[in-house]
């Protein structure tokens, strides 16, 4: 099934390219209104503008400086690890700068520190911790759909938390969260080629080496620490939502087995759950906008984590 999809898409793309070359002068209307819909409508591509935008999105990796507004540094990661280690979370054996996320997830990676009941992490520190979690592979056990993307090759590039404030009063259980993930597709392409029994160069023509996925959503947390996501949006390589949705639907049809019944909504939800499951490993979460920084005159948004003991 997957092999046929890839072969059909490539065949259709080749046909359009050949036709485009042969009727380049005066033939745009036929390509736009007849040829592209005929061969690509099943992929959500209905005209030349859709097709060109998808190809531009696929093969134009944006400069991070153009869309990462809240970058983190190694200092942020080290500071977060220090805070959590002081609170009692175990470091990875032999490491001085990485937590033992496997043990923490299993409930064995914590030693009670009676002097510390909570930890506050700003959103840059959260991004650093999330990146370590992705590299450890621990989140794959909670989010099995990520196995098809291989979390080892996912890198957190940014987390932005904006708590909800109504009439100048902050709601500690409501916020908008944006997470940017950089995905290296090397393993994905190899796995797809093996699964579909097609040459790797065919997948290289469809799936780019690097994809930036931004997931934005409103989050509310109830008294039992259940997270509810709403107004979820997902963007690829800094493109618009409409352009991103078309590309994602195309990639989902190639990457995920039919039996997974993966949809754009389910994929968006999975990306949003990355941060949720990571933070739940640490304790009960509240949002805040008053986390002190090294600059005494400023503070940052982030979370207040009450440690489960």
PDB file of C-alpha atoms in Angstrom:
ATOM      1  CA  UNK A   1       0.000   0.000   0.000  1.00  0.00           C
ATOM      2  CA  UNK A   2       2.701   2.501   1.004  1.00  0.00           C
ATOM      3  CA  UNK A   3       4.913   1.494  -1.907  1.00  0.00           C
ATOM      4  CA  UNK A   4       2.037   2.103  -4.308  1.00  0.00           C
ATOM      5  CA  UNK A   5       1.317   5.515  -2.786  1.00  0.00           C
ATOM      6  CA  UNK A   6       4.896   6.691  -3.185  1.00  0.00           C
ATOM      7  CA  UNK A   7       5.213   5.298  -6.710  1.00  0.00           C
ATOM      8  CA  UNK A   8       1.895   6.884  -7.727  1.00  0.00           C
ATOM      9  CA  UNK A   9       2.818  10.267  -6.284  1.00  0.00           C
ATOM     10  CA  UNK A  10       6.180  10.269  -8.051  1.00  0.00           C
ATOM     11  CA  UNK A  11       4.586   9.181 -11.308  1.00  0.00           C
ATOM     12  CA  UNK A  12       2.017  11.944 -11.058  1.00  0.00           C
ATOM     13  CA  UNK A  13       4.690  14.491 -10.239  1.00  0.00           C
ATOM     14  CA  UNK A  14       6.754  13.360 -13.239  1.00  0.00           C
ATOM     15  CA  UNK A  15       3.731  13.681 -15.524  1.00  0.00           C
ATOM     16  CA  UNK A  16       3.060  17.224 -14.337  1.00  0.00           C
ATOM     17  CA  UNK A  17       6.712  18.217 -14.804  1.00  0.00           C
ATOM     18  CA  UNK A  18       6.756  16.804 -18.332  1.00  0.00           C
ATOM     19  CA  UNK A  19       3.493  18.489 -19.230  1.00  0.00           C
ATOM     20  CA  UNK A  20       4.686  21.729 -17.649  1.00  0.00           C
ATOM     21  CA  UNK A  21       7.837  21.655 -19.759  1.00  0.00           C
ATOM     22  CA  UNK A  22       5.920  20.908 -22.963  1.00  0.00           C
ATOM     23  CA  UNK A  23       3.246  23.597 -22.617  1.00  0.00           C
ATOM     24  CA  UNK A  24       5.124  26.165 -20.587  1.00  0.00           C
ATOM     25  CA  UNK A  25       4.004  29.010 -22.824  1.00  0.00           C
ATOM     26  CA  UNK A  26       0.275  29.643 -22.609  1.00  0.00           C
ATOM     27  CA  UNK A  27      -0.478  26.424 -20.755  1.00  0.00           C
ATOM     28  CA  UNK A  28      -0.717  27.597 -17.151  1.00  0.00           C
ATOM     29  CA  UNK A  29      -4.524  27.494 -17.065  1.00  0.00           C
ATOM     30  CA  UNK A  30      -4.606  23.860 -18.201  1.00  0.00           C
ATOM     31  CA  UNK A  31      -2.028  22.840 -15.610  1.00  0.00           C
ATOM     32  CA  UNK A  32      -3.645  24.824 -12.824  1.00  0.00           C
ATOM     33  CA  UNK A  33      -7.290  23.891 -13.456  1.00  0.00           C
ATOM     34  CA  UNK A  34      -7.067  20.455 -15.074  1.00  0.00           C
ATOM     35  CA  UNK A  35      -3.772  18.595 -14.727  1.00  0.00           C
ATOM     36  CA  UNK A  36      -2.867  19.257 -11.080  1.00  0.00           C
ATOM     37  CA  UNK A  37      -6.376  18.515  -9.712  1.00  0.00           C
ATOM     38  CA  UNK A  38      -6.538  15.323 -11.788  1.00  0.00           C
ATOM     39  CA  UNK A  39      -3.329  13.878 -10.413  1.00  0.00           C
ATOM     40  CA  UNK A  40      -3.020  15.403  -6.926  1.00  0.00           C
ATOM     41  CA  UNK A  41      -6.503  16.166  -5.541  1.00  0.00           C
ATOM     42  CA  UNK A  42      -6.406  13.015  -3.379  1.00  0.00           C
ATOM     43  CA  UNK A  43      -3.435  14.575  -1.550  1.00  0.00           C
ATOM     44  CA  UNK A  44      -5.287  17.859  -0.922  1.00  0.00           C
ATOM     45  CA  UNK A  45      -3.441  19.611  -3.783  1.00  0.00           C
ATOM     46  CA  UNK A  46      -5.892  21.317  -6.150  1.00  0.00           C
ATOM     47  CA  UNK A  47      -3.863  23.835  -8.163  1.00  0.00           C
ATOM     48  CA  UNK A  48      -0.365  24.896  -9.133  1.00  0.00           C
ATOM     49  CA  UNK A  49      -0.149  27.294  -6.192  1.00  0.00           C
ATOM     50  CA  UNK A  50      -0.764  24.400  -3.765  1.00  0.00           C
ATOM     51  CA  UNK A  51       1.838  22.234  -5.502  1.00  0.00           C
ATOM     52  CA  UNK A  52       4.484  24.964  -5.638  1.00  0.00           C
ATOM     53  CA  UNK A  53       3.897  25.929  -2.002  1.00  0.00           C
ATOM     54  CA  UNK A  54       4.296  22.319  -0.872  1.00  0.00           C
ATOM     55  CA  UNK A  55       7.545  21.901  -2.799  1.00  0.00           C
ATOM     56  CA  UNK A  56       8.837  25.230  -1.437  1.00  0.00           C
ATOM     57  CA  UNK A  57       7.895  24.193   2.085  1.00  0.00           C
ATOM     58  CA  UNK A  58       9.562  20.811   1.689  1.00  0.00           C
ATOM     59  CA  UNK A  59      12.877  22.078   0.446  1.00  0.00           C
ATOM     60  CA  UNK A  60      13.256  25.466   2.073  1.00  0.00           C
ATOM     61  CA  UNK A  61      14.519  25.054   5.635  1.00  0.00           C
ATOM     62  CA  UNK A  62      14.152  28.470   7.260  1.00  0.00           C
ATOM     63  CA  UNK A  63      16.799  30.250   9.271  1.00  0.00           C
ATOM     64  CA  UNK A  64      15.959  29.715  12.944  1.00  0.00           C
ATOM     65  CA  UNK A  65      16.701  33.347  13.696  1.00  0.00           C
ATOM     66  CA  UNK A  66      13.706  34.278  11.557  1.00  0.00           C
ATOM     67  CA  UNK A  67      11.109  32.435  13.644  1.00  0.00           C
ATOM     68  CA  UNK A  68      12.675  31.353  16.976  1.00  0.00           C
ATOM     69  CA  UNK A  69      11.812  34.225  19.307  1.00  0.00           C
ATOM     70  CA  UNK A  70      12.660  32.603  22.658  1.00  0.00           C
ATOM     71  CA  UNK A  71      15.894  30.620  22.146  1.00  0.00           C
ATOM     72  CA  UNK A  72      17.480  28.700  24.985  1.00  0.00           C
ATOM     73  CA  UNK A  73      21.143  28.074  25.732  1.00  0.00           C
ATOM     74  CA  UNK A  74      23.168  25.349  27.399  1.00  0.00           C
ATOM     75  CA  UNK A  75      23.080  27.512  30.523  1.00  0.00           C
ATOM     76  CA  UNK A  76      19.277  27.223  30.626  1.00  0.00           C
ATOM     77  CA  UNK A  77      19.515  23.438  30.394  1.00  0.00           C
ATOM     78  CA  UNK A  78      22.194  23.242  33.075  1.00  0.00           C
ATOM     79  CA  UNK A  79      20.215  25.537  35.358  1.00  0.00           C
ATOM     80  CA  UNK A  80      17.079  23.394  34.996  1.00  0.00           C
ATOM     81  CA  UNK A  81      19.014  20.197  35.693  1.00  0.00           C
ATOM     82  CA  UNK A  82      20.586  21.796  38.767  1.00  0.00           C
ATOM     83  CA  UNK A  83      17.201  22.882  40.155  1.00  0.00           C
ATOM     84  CA  UNK A  84      15.666  19.441  39.642  1.00  0.00           C
ATOM     85  CA  UNK A  85      18.710  17.585  40.978  1.00  0.00           C
ATOM     86  CA  UNK A  86      18.680  19.743  44.117  1.00  0.00           C
ATOM     87  CA  UNK A  87      15.013  18.842  44.558  1.00  0.00           C
ATOM     88  CA  UNK A  88      15.882  15.134  44.580  1.00  0.00           C
ATOM     89  CA  UNK A  89      15.685  13.962  40.970  1.00  0.00           C
ATOM     90  CA  UNK A  90      18.507  11.577  40.107  1.00  0.00           C
ATOM     91  CA  UNK A  91      21.206  12.329  37.583  1.00  0.00           C
ATOM     92  CA  UNK A  92      21.954   9.805  34.878  1.00  0.00           C
ATOM     93  CA  UNK A  93      24.697   7.437  36.110  1.00  0.00           C
ATOM     94  CA  UNK A  94      28.077   8.920  35.262  1.00  0.00           C
ATOM     95  CA  UNK A  95      26.591  12.279  34.220  1.00  0.00           C
ATOM     96  CA  UNK A  96      26.774  15.654  35.919  1.00  0.00           C
ATOM     97  CA  UNK A  97      24.446  17.517  33.557  1.00  0.00           C
ATOM     98  CA  UNK A  98      21.646  15.137  32.569  1.00  0.00           C
ATOM     99  CA  UNK A  99      18.814  13.641  34.597  1.00  0.00           C
ATOM    100  CA  UNK A 100      18.012   9.921  34.592  1.00  0.00           C
ATOM    101  CA  UNK A 101      14.732  10.269  32.710  1.00  0.00           C
ATOM    102  CA  UNK A 102      14.188   6.526  32.399  1.00  0.00           C
ATOM    103  CA  UNK A 103      14.344   6.093  36.188  1.00  0.00           C
ATOM    104  CA  UNK A 104      12.199   9.172  36.756  1.00  0.00           C
ATOM    105  CA  UNK A 105       9.535   7.826  34.383  1.00  0.00           C
ATOM    106  CA  UNK A 106       9.582   4.497  36.214  1.00  0.00           C
ATOM    107  CA  UNK A 107       9.163   6.222  39.583  1.00  0.00           C
ATOM    108  CA  UNK A 108      12.585   5.199  40.892  1.00  0.00           C
ATOM    109  CA  UNK A 109      14.582   8.307  40.012  1.00  0.00           C
ATOM    110  CA  UNK A 110      13.779  10.499  43.000  1.00  0.00           C
ATOM    111  CA  UNK A 111      15.107  10.819  46.549  1.00  0.00           C
ATOM    112  CA  UNK A 112      13.128  12.948  48.978  1.00  0.00           C
ATOM    113  CA  UNK A 113      14.596  16.340  49.816  1.00  0.00           C
ATOM    114  CA  UNK A 114      12.433  17.568  52.731  1.00  0.00           C
ATOM    115  CA  UNK A 115      13.623  21.159  52.224  1.00  0.00           C
ATOM    116  CA  UNK A 116      12.279  21.541  48.665  1.00  0.00           C
ATOM    117  CA  UNK A 117       8.576  21.181  47.863  1.00  0.00           C
ATOM    118  CA  UNK A 118       8.506  22.791  44.432  1.00  0.00           C
ATOM    119  CA  UNK A 119      10.638  23.884  41.494  1.00  0.00           C
ATOM    120  CA  UNK A 120      10.077  26.797  39.140  1.00  0.00           C
ATOM    121  CA  UNK A 121      11.315  26.512  35.549  1.00  0.00           C
ATOM    122  CA  UNK A 122      11.092  29.258  32.955  1.00  0.00           C
ATOM    123  CA  UNK A 123      10.178  28.366  29.406  1.00  0.00           C
ATOM    124  CA  UNK A 124      13.803  28.422  28.179  1.00  0.00           C
ATOM    125  CA  UNK A 125      14.765  25.961  30.917  1.00  0.00           C
ATOM    126  CA  UNK A 126      11.781  23.801  29.996  1.00  0.00           C
ATOM    127  CA  UNK A 127      12.958  23.704  26.372  1.00  0.00           C
ATOM    128  CA  UNK A 128      16.389  22.493  27.479  1.00  0.00           C
ATOM    129  CA  UNK A 129      14.872  19.716  29.609  1.00  0.00           C
ATOM    130  CA  UNK A 130      12.450  18.712  26.847  1.00  0.00           C
ATOM    131  CA  UNK A 131      15.372  18.414  24.449  1.00  0.00           C
ATOM    132  CA  UNK A 132      17.152  16.051  26.841  1.00  0.00           C
ATOM    133  CA  UNK A 133      13.993  13.973  27.192  1.00  0.00           C
ATOM    134  CA  UNK A 134      13.670  13.653  23.427  1.00  0.00           C
ATOM    135  CA  UNK A 135      17.305  12.616  23.114  1.00  0.00           C
ATOM    136  CA  UNK A 136      16.850   9.972  25.831  1.00  0.00           C
ATOM    137  CA  UNK A 137      13.942   8.380  23.960  1.00  0.00           C
ATOM    138  CA  UNK A 138      11.853   8.134  27.131  1.00  0.00           C
ATOM    139  CA  UNK A 139       8.848   9.956  25.639  1.00  0.00           C
ATOM    140  CA  UNK A 140       8.433   7.258  23.002  1.00  0.00           C
ATOM    141  CA  UNK A 141       7.043   4.924  25.650  1.00  0.00           C
ATOM    142  CA  UNK A 142       4.202   7.348  26.397  1.00  0.00           C
ATOM    143  CA  UNK A 143       3.593   8.450  22.817  1.00  0.00           C
ATOM    144  CA  UNK A 144       3.933   5.343  20.629  1.00  0.00           C
ATOM    145  CA  UNK A 145       2.969   7.247  17.470  1.00  0.00           C
ATOM    146  CA  UNK A 146       6.322   9.008  17.727  1.00  0.00           C
ATOM    147  CA  UNK A 147       8.047   5.706  16.948  1.00  0.00           C
ATOM    148  CA  UNK A 148       7.329   6.395  13.290  1.00  0.00           C
ATOM    149  CA  UNK A 149       9.255   9.673  13.530  1.00  0.00           C
ATOM    150  CA  UNK A 150      12.018   8.322  15.783  1.00  0.00           C
ATOM    151  CA  UNK A 151      12.260  10.627  18.801  1.00  0.00           C
ATOM    152  CA  UNK A 152      16.039  10.173  18.965  1.00  0.00           C
ATOM    153  CA  UNK A 153      16.203  12.522  15.964  1.00  0.00           C
ATOM    154  CA  UNK A 154      13.818  15.111  17.366  1.00  0.00           C
ATOM    155  CA  UNK A 155      15.299  18.233  18.885  1.00  0.00           C
ATOM    156  CA  UNK A 156      13.405  20.840  20.922  1.00  0.00           C
ATOM    157  CA  UNK A 157      14.305  24.309  19.665  1.00  0.00           C
ATOM    158  CA  UNK A 158      11.836  26.498  21.558  1.00  0.00           C
ATOM    159  CA  UNK A 159       9.087  26.539  24.180  1.00  0.00           C
ATOM    160  CA  UNK A 160       6.933  29.631  24.716  1.00  0.00           C
ATOM    161  CA  UNK A 161       4.428  29.681  27.589  1.00  0.00           C
ATOM    162  CA  UNK A 162       1.901  32.508  27.796  1.00  0.00           C
ATOM    163  CA  UNK A 163      -0.290  32.206  30.917  1.00  0.00           C
ATOM    164  CA  UNK A 164      -3.893  33.373  30.664  1.00  0.00           C
ATOM    165  CA  UNK A 165      -4.479  36.706  32.372  1.00  0.00           C
ATOM    166  CA  UNK A 166      -8.029  38.013  32.793  1.00  0.00           C
ATOM    167  CA  UNK A 167      -8.692  41.423  34.382  1.00  0.00           C
ATOM    168  CA  UNK A 168      -5.049  41.525  35.488  1.00  0.00           C
ATOM    169  CA  UNK A 169      -5.438  38.197  37.331  1.00  0.00           C
ATOM    170  CA  UNK A 170      -3.311  35.237  36.275  1.00  0.00           C
ATOM    171  CA  UNK A 171      -4.972  31.837  35.908  1.00  0.00           C
ATOM    172  CA  UNK A 172      -2.357  29.275  37.036  1.00  0.00           C
ATOM    173  CA  UNK A 173      -4.171  26.464  35.224  1.00  0.00           C
ATOM    174  CA  UNK A 174      -4.567  28.034  31.789  1.00  0.00           C
ATOM    175  CA  UNK A 175      -2.015  29.074  29.166  1.00  0.00           C
ATOM    176  CA  UNK A 176      -1.115  29.104  25.503  1.00  0.00           C
ATOM    177  CA  UNK A 177       1.890  26.891  24.760  1.00  0.00           C
ATOM    178  CA  UNK A 178       3.988  26.866  21.621  1.00  0.00           C
ATOM    179  CA  UNK A 179       6.661  24.210  21.010  1.00  0.00           C
ATOM    180  CA  UNK A 180       9.057  24.091  18.045  1.00  0.00           C
ATOM    181  CA  UNK A 181      10.613  20.721  17.224  1.00  0.00           C
ATOM    182  CA  UNK A 182      13.413  20.208  14.694  1.00  0.00           C
ATOM    183  CA  UNK A 183      13.082  16.810  13.047  1.00  0.00           C
ATOM    184  CA  UNK A 184      15.982  15.079  11.275  1.00  0.00           C
ATOM    185  CA  UNK A 185      14.272  12.660   8.900  1.00  0.00           C
ATOM    186  CA  UNK A 186      17.288  10.472   8.083  1.00  0.00           C
ATOM    187  CA  UNK A 187      16.025   7.459  10.030  1.00  0.00           C
ATOM    188  CA  UNK A 188      12.423   8.092   8.973  1.00  0.00           C
ATOM    189  CA  UNK A 189      13.379   7.923   5.307  1.00  0.00           C
ATOM    190  CA  UNK A 190      15.425   4.763   5.814  1.00  0.00           C
ATOM    191  CA  UNK A 191      12.621   3.071   7.750  1.00  0.00           C
ATOM    192  CA  UNK A 192      10.049   4.082   5.154  1.00  0.00           C
ATOM    193  CA  UNK A 193      12.209   2.787   2.293  1.00  0.00           C
ATOM    194  CA  UNK A 194      12.654  -0.547   4.065  1.00  0.00           C
ATOM    195  CA  UNK A 195       8.992  -0.832   5.029  1.00  0.00           C
ATOM    196  CA  UNK A 196       7.756   0.029   1.551  1.00  0.00           C
ATOM    197  CA  UNK A 197      10.524  -1.858  -0.272  1.00  0.00           C
ATOM    198  CA  UNK A 198      11.428   1.116  -2.456  1.00  0.00           C
ATOM    199  CA  UNK A 199      14.835   2.709  -3.195  1.00  0.00           C
ATOM    200  CA  UNK A 200      15.890   5.351  -0.682  1.00  0.00           C
ATOM    201  CA  UNK A 201      16.345   7.970  -3.420  1.00  0.00           C
ATOM    202  CA  UNK A 202      12.586   7.941  -4.017  1.00  0.00           C
ATOM    203  CA  UNK A 203      11.957   8.925  -0.403  1.00  0.00           C
ATOM    204  CA  UNK A 204      14.675  11.564  -0.625  1.00  0.00           C
ATOM    205  CA  UNK A 205      12.618  13.178  -3.400  1.00  0.00           C
ATOM    206  CA  UNK A 206       9.552  13.452  -1.142  1.00  0.00           C
ATOM    207  CA  UNK A 207      10.748  13.906   2.462  1.00  0.00           C
ATOM    208  CA  UNK A 208      13.290  16.691   3.185  1.00  0.00           C
ATOM    209  CA  UNK A 209      16.293  16.157   5.468  1.00  0.00           C
ATOM    210  CA  UNK A 210      15.093  18.642   8.084  1.00  0.00           C
ATOM    211  CA  UNK A 211      11.598  19.740   9.095  1.00  0.00           C
ATOM    212  CA  UNK A 212      10.648  22.309  11.735  1.00  0.00           C
ATOM    213  CA  UNK A 213       7.292  21.545  13.359  1.00  0.00           C
ATOM    214  CA  UNK A 214       5.636  24.228  15.488  1.00  0.00           C
ATOM    215  CA  UNK A 215       2.676  23.163  17.607  1.00  0.00           C
ATOM    216  CA  UNK A 216       0.584  25.866  19.274  1.00  0.00           C
ATOM    217  CA  UNK A 217      -2.368  25.243  21.564  1.00  0.00           C
ATOM    218  CA  UNK A 218      -4.395  26.513  24.496  1.00  0.00           C
ATOM    219  CA  UNK A 219      -4.015  24.313  27.578  1.00  0.00           C
ATOM    220  CA  UNK A 220      -6.188  24.039  30.655  1.00  0.00           C
ATOM    221  CA  UNK A 221      -5.421  21.799  33.639  1.00  0.00           C
ATOM    222  CA  UNK A 222      -8.119  20.471  35.945  1.00  0.00           C
ATOM    223  CA  UNK A 223      -7.821  19.636  39.651  1.00  0.00           C
ATOM    224  CA  UNK A 224      -6.692  16.101  38.843  1.00  0.00           C
ATOM    225  CA  UNK A 225      -3.892  17.402  36.595  1.00  0.00           C
ATOM    226  CA  UNK A 226      -5.640  16.290  33.430  1.00  0.00           C
ATOM    227  CA  UNK A 227      -4.612  18.495  30.511  1.00  0.00           C
ATOM    228  CA  UNK A 228      -7.148  19.631  27.932  1.00  0.00           C
ATOM    229  CA  UNK A 229      -5.884  20.955  24.593  1.00  0.00           C
ATOM    230  CA  UNK A 230      -7.897  23.327  22.401  1.00  0.00           C
ATOM    231  CA  UNK A 231      -7.305  25.681  19.474  1.00  0.00           C
ATOM    232  CA  UNK A 232      -4.450  23.469  18.343  1.00  0.00           C
ATOM    233  CA  UNK A 233      -2.494  24.643  15.319  1.00  0.00           C
ATOM    234  CA  UNK A 234       0.532  23.143  13.641  1.00  0.00           C
ATOM    235  CA  UNK A 235       2.995  24.751  11.247  1.00  0.00           C
ATOM    236  CA  UNK A 236       5.808  23.388   9.078  1.00  0.00           C
ATOM    237  CA  UNK A 237       9.015  25.304   8.306  1.00  0.00           C
ATOM    238  CA  UNK A 238       7.433  28.628   9.219  1.00  0.00           C
ATOM    239  CA  UNK A 239       4.734  28.368   6.534  1.00  0.00           C
ATOM    240  CA  UNK A 240       1.083  29.333   6.963  1.00  0.00           C
ATOM    241  CA  UNK A 241      -1.374  26.959   8.600  1.00  0.00           C
ATOM    242  CA  UNK A 242      -3.072  26.152   5.276  1.00  0.00           C
ATOM    243  CA  UNK A 243       0.234  25.404   3.545  1.00  0.00           C
ATOM    244  CA  UNK A 244       1.414  23.351   6.506  1.00  0.00           C
ATOM    245  CA  UNK A 245      -1.768  21.279   6.660  1.00  0.00           C
ATOM    246  CA  UNK A 246      -1.476  20.224   3.020  1.00  0.00           C
ATOM    247  CA  UNK A 247       2.138  19.178   3.481  1.00  0.00           C
ATOM    248  CA  UNK A 248       1.401  17.343   6.728  1.00  0.00           C
ATOM    249  CA  UNK A 249      -1.469  15.408   5.185  1.00  0.00           C
ATOM    250  CA  UNK A 250       0.873  14.345   2.401  1.00  0.00           C
ATOM    251  CA  UNK A 251       3.644  13.278   4.772  1.00  0.00           C
ATOM    252  CA  UNK A 252       1.231  11.487   7.115  1.00  0.00           C
ATOM    253  CA  UNK A 253      -0.081   9.424   4.199  1.00  0.00           C
ATOM    254  CA  UNK A 254       3.471   8.262   3.477  1.00  0.00           C
ATOM    255  CA  UNK A 255       4.880   7.864   7.009  1.00  0.00           C
ATOM    256  CA  UNK A 256       2.101   6.249   9.054  1.00  0.00           C
ATOM    257  CA  UNK A 257       0.641   2.793   8.334  1.00  0.00           C
ATOM    258  CA  UNK A 258      -3.008   2.803   7.291  1.00  0.00           C
ATOM    259  CA  UNK A 259      -3.982   0.778  10.358  1.00  0.00           C
ATOM    260  CA  UNK A 260      -2.818   3.628  12.631  1.00  0.00           C
ATOM    261  CA  UNK A 261      -5.631   5.782  11.191  1.00  0.00           C
ATOM    262  CA  UNK A 262      -3.459   8.832  11.733  1.00  0.00           C
ATOM    263  CA  UNK A 263      -5.124  12.158  11.004  1.00  0.00           C
ATOM    264  CA  UNK A 264      -3.916  15.732  11.084  1.00  0.00           C
ATOM    265  CA  UNK A 265      -5.805  16.330  14.346  1.00  0.00           C
ATOM    266  CA  UNK A 266      -4.308  13.225  15.991  1.00  0.00           C
ATOM    267  CA  UNK A 267      -0.829  14.202  14.831  1.00  0.00           C
ATOM    268  CA  UNK A 268      -1.251  17.736  16.191  1.00  0.00           C
ATOM    269  CA  UNK A 269      -2.459  16.295  19.494  1.00  0.00           C
ATOM    270  CA  UNK A 270       0.568  13.986  19.679  1.00  0.00           C
ATOM    271  CA  UNK A 271       2.974  16.862  19.155  1.00  0.00           C
ATOM    272  CA  UNK A 272       1.170  18.828  21.859  1.00  0.00           C
ATOM    273  CA  UNK A 273       1.436  15.932  24.274  1.00  0.00           C
ATOM    274  CA  UNK A 274       5.239  15.943  24.117  1.00  0.00           C
ATOM    275  CA  UNK A 275       5.538  18.694  26.702  1.00  0.00           C
ATOM    276  CA  UNK A 276       2.578  17.483  28.757  1.00  0.00           C
ATOM    277  CA  UNK A 277       4.026  14.027  29.392  1.00  0.00           C
ATOM    278  CA  UNK A 278       7.488  15.417  29.984  1.00  0.00           C
ATOM    279  CA  UNK A 279       6.297  17.831  32.665  1.00  0.00           C
ATOM    280  CA  UNK A 280       3.988  15.307  34.315  1.00  0.00           C
ATOM    281  CA  UNK A 281       7.053  13.199  35.074  1.00  0.00           C
ATOM    282  CA  UNK A 282       8.190  15.953  37.439  1.00  0.00           C
ATOM    283  CA  UNK A 283       5.034  16.753  39.374  1.00  0.00           C
ATOM    284  CA  UNK A 284       1.852  18.838  39.427  1.00  0.00           C
ATOM    285  CA  UNK A 285       2.033  21.854  37.147  1.00  0.00           C
ATOM    286  CA  UNK A 286       0.819  25.431  37.483  1.00  0.00           C
ATOM    287  CA  UNK A 287       1.613  28.267  35.068  1.00  0.00           C
ATOM    288  CA  UNK A 288       3.267  31.460  36.244  1.00  0.00           C
ATOM    289  CA  UNK A 289       4.699  34.683  34.837  1.00  0.00           C
ATOM    290  CA  UNK A 290       6.898  35.686  37.736  1.00  0.00           C
ATOM    291  CA  UNK A 291       9.999  33.476  37.558  1.00  0.00           C
ATOM    292  CA  UNK A 292      13.083  35.446  38.569  1.00  0.00           C
ATOM    293  CA  UNK A 293      16.023  35.610  36.157  1.00  0.00           C
ATOM    294  CA  UNK A 294      19.643  36.648  36.538  1.00  0.00           C
ATOM    295  CA  UNK A 295      18.492  40.124  35.582  1.00  0.00           C
ATOM    296  CA  UNK A 296      16.941  41.338  38.823  1.00  0.00           C
ATOM    297  CA  UNK A 297      14.648  43.737  36.980  1.00  0.00           C
ATOM    298  CA  UNK A 298      12.976  41.081  34.831  1.00  0.00           C
ATOM    299  CA  UNK A 299      11.051  37.835  35.118  1.00  0.00           C
ATOM    300  CA  UNK A 300       9.947  35.115  32.694  1.00  0.00           C
ATOM    301  CA  UNK A 301       6.938  32.953  32.041  1.00  0.00           C
ATOM    302  CA  UNK A 302       7.092  29.291  32.934  1.00  0.00           C
ATOM    303  CA  UNK A 303       5.779  26.714  35.365  1.00  0.00           C
ATOM    304  CA  UNK A 304       5.577  26.061  39.080  1.00  0.00           C
ATOM    305  CA  UNK A 305       5.999  22.313  39.685  1.00  0.00           C
ATOM    306  CA  UNK A 306       4.808  20.863  42.994  1.00  0.00           C
ATOM    307  CA  UNK A 307       6.924  17.742  43.423  1.00  0.00           C
ATOM    308  CA  UNK A 308       5.135  14.448  43.985  1.00  0.00           C
ATOM    309  CA  UNK A 309       6.665  12.737  47.008  1.00  0.00           C
TER     310      UNK A 309
END
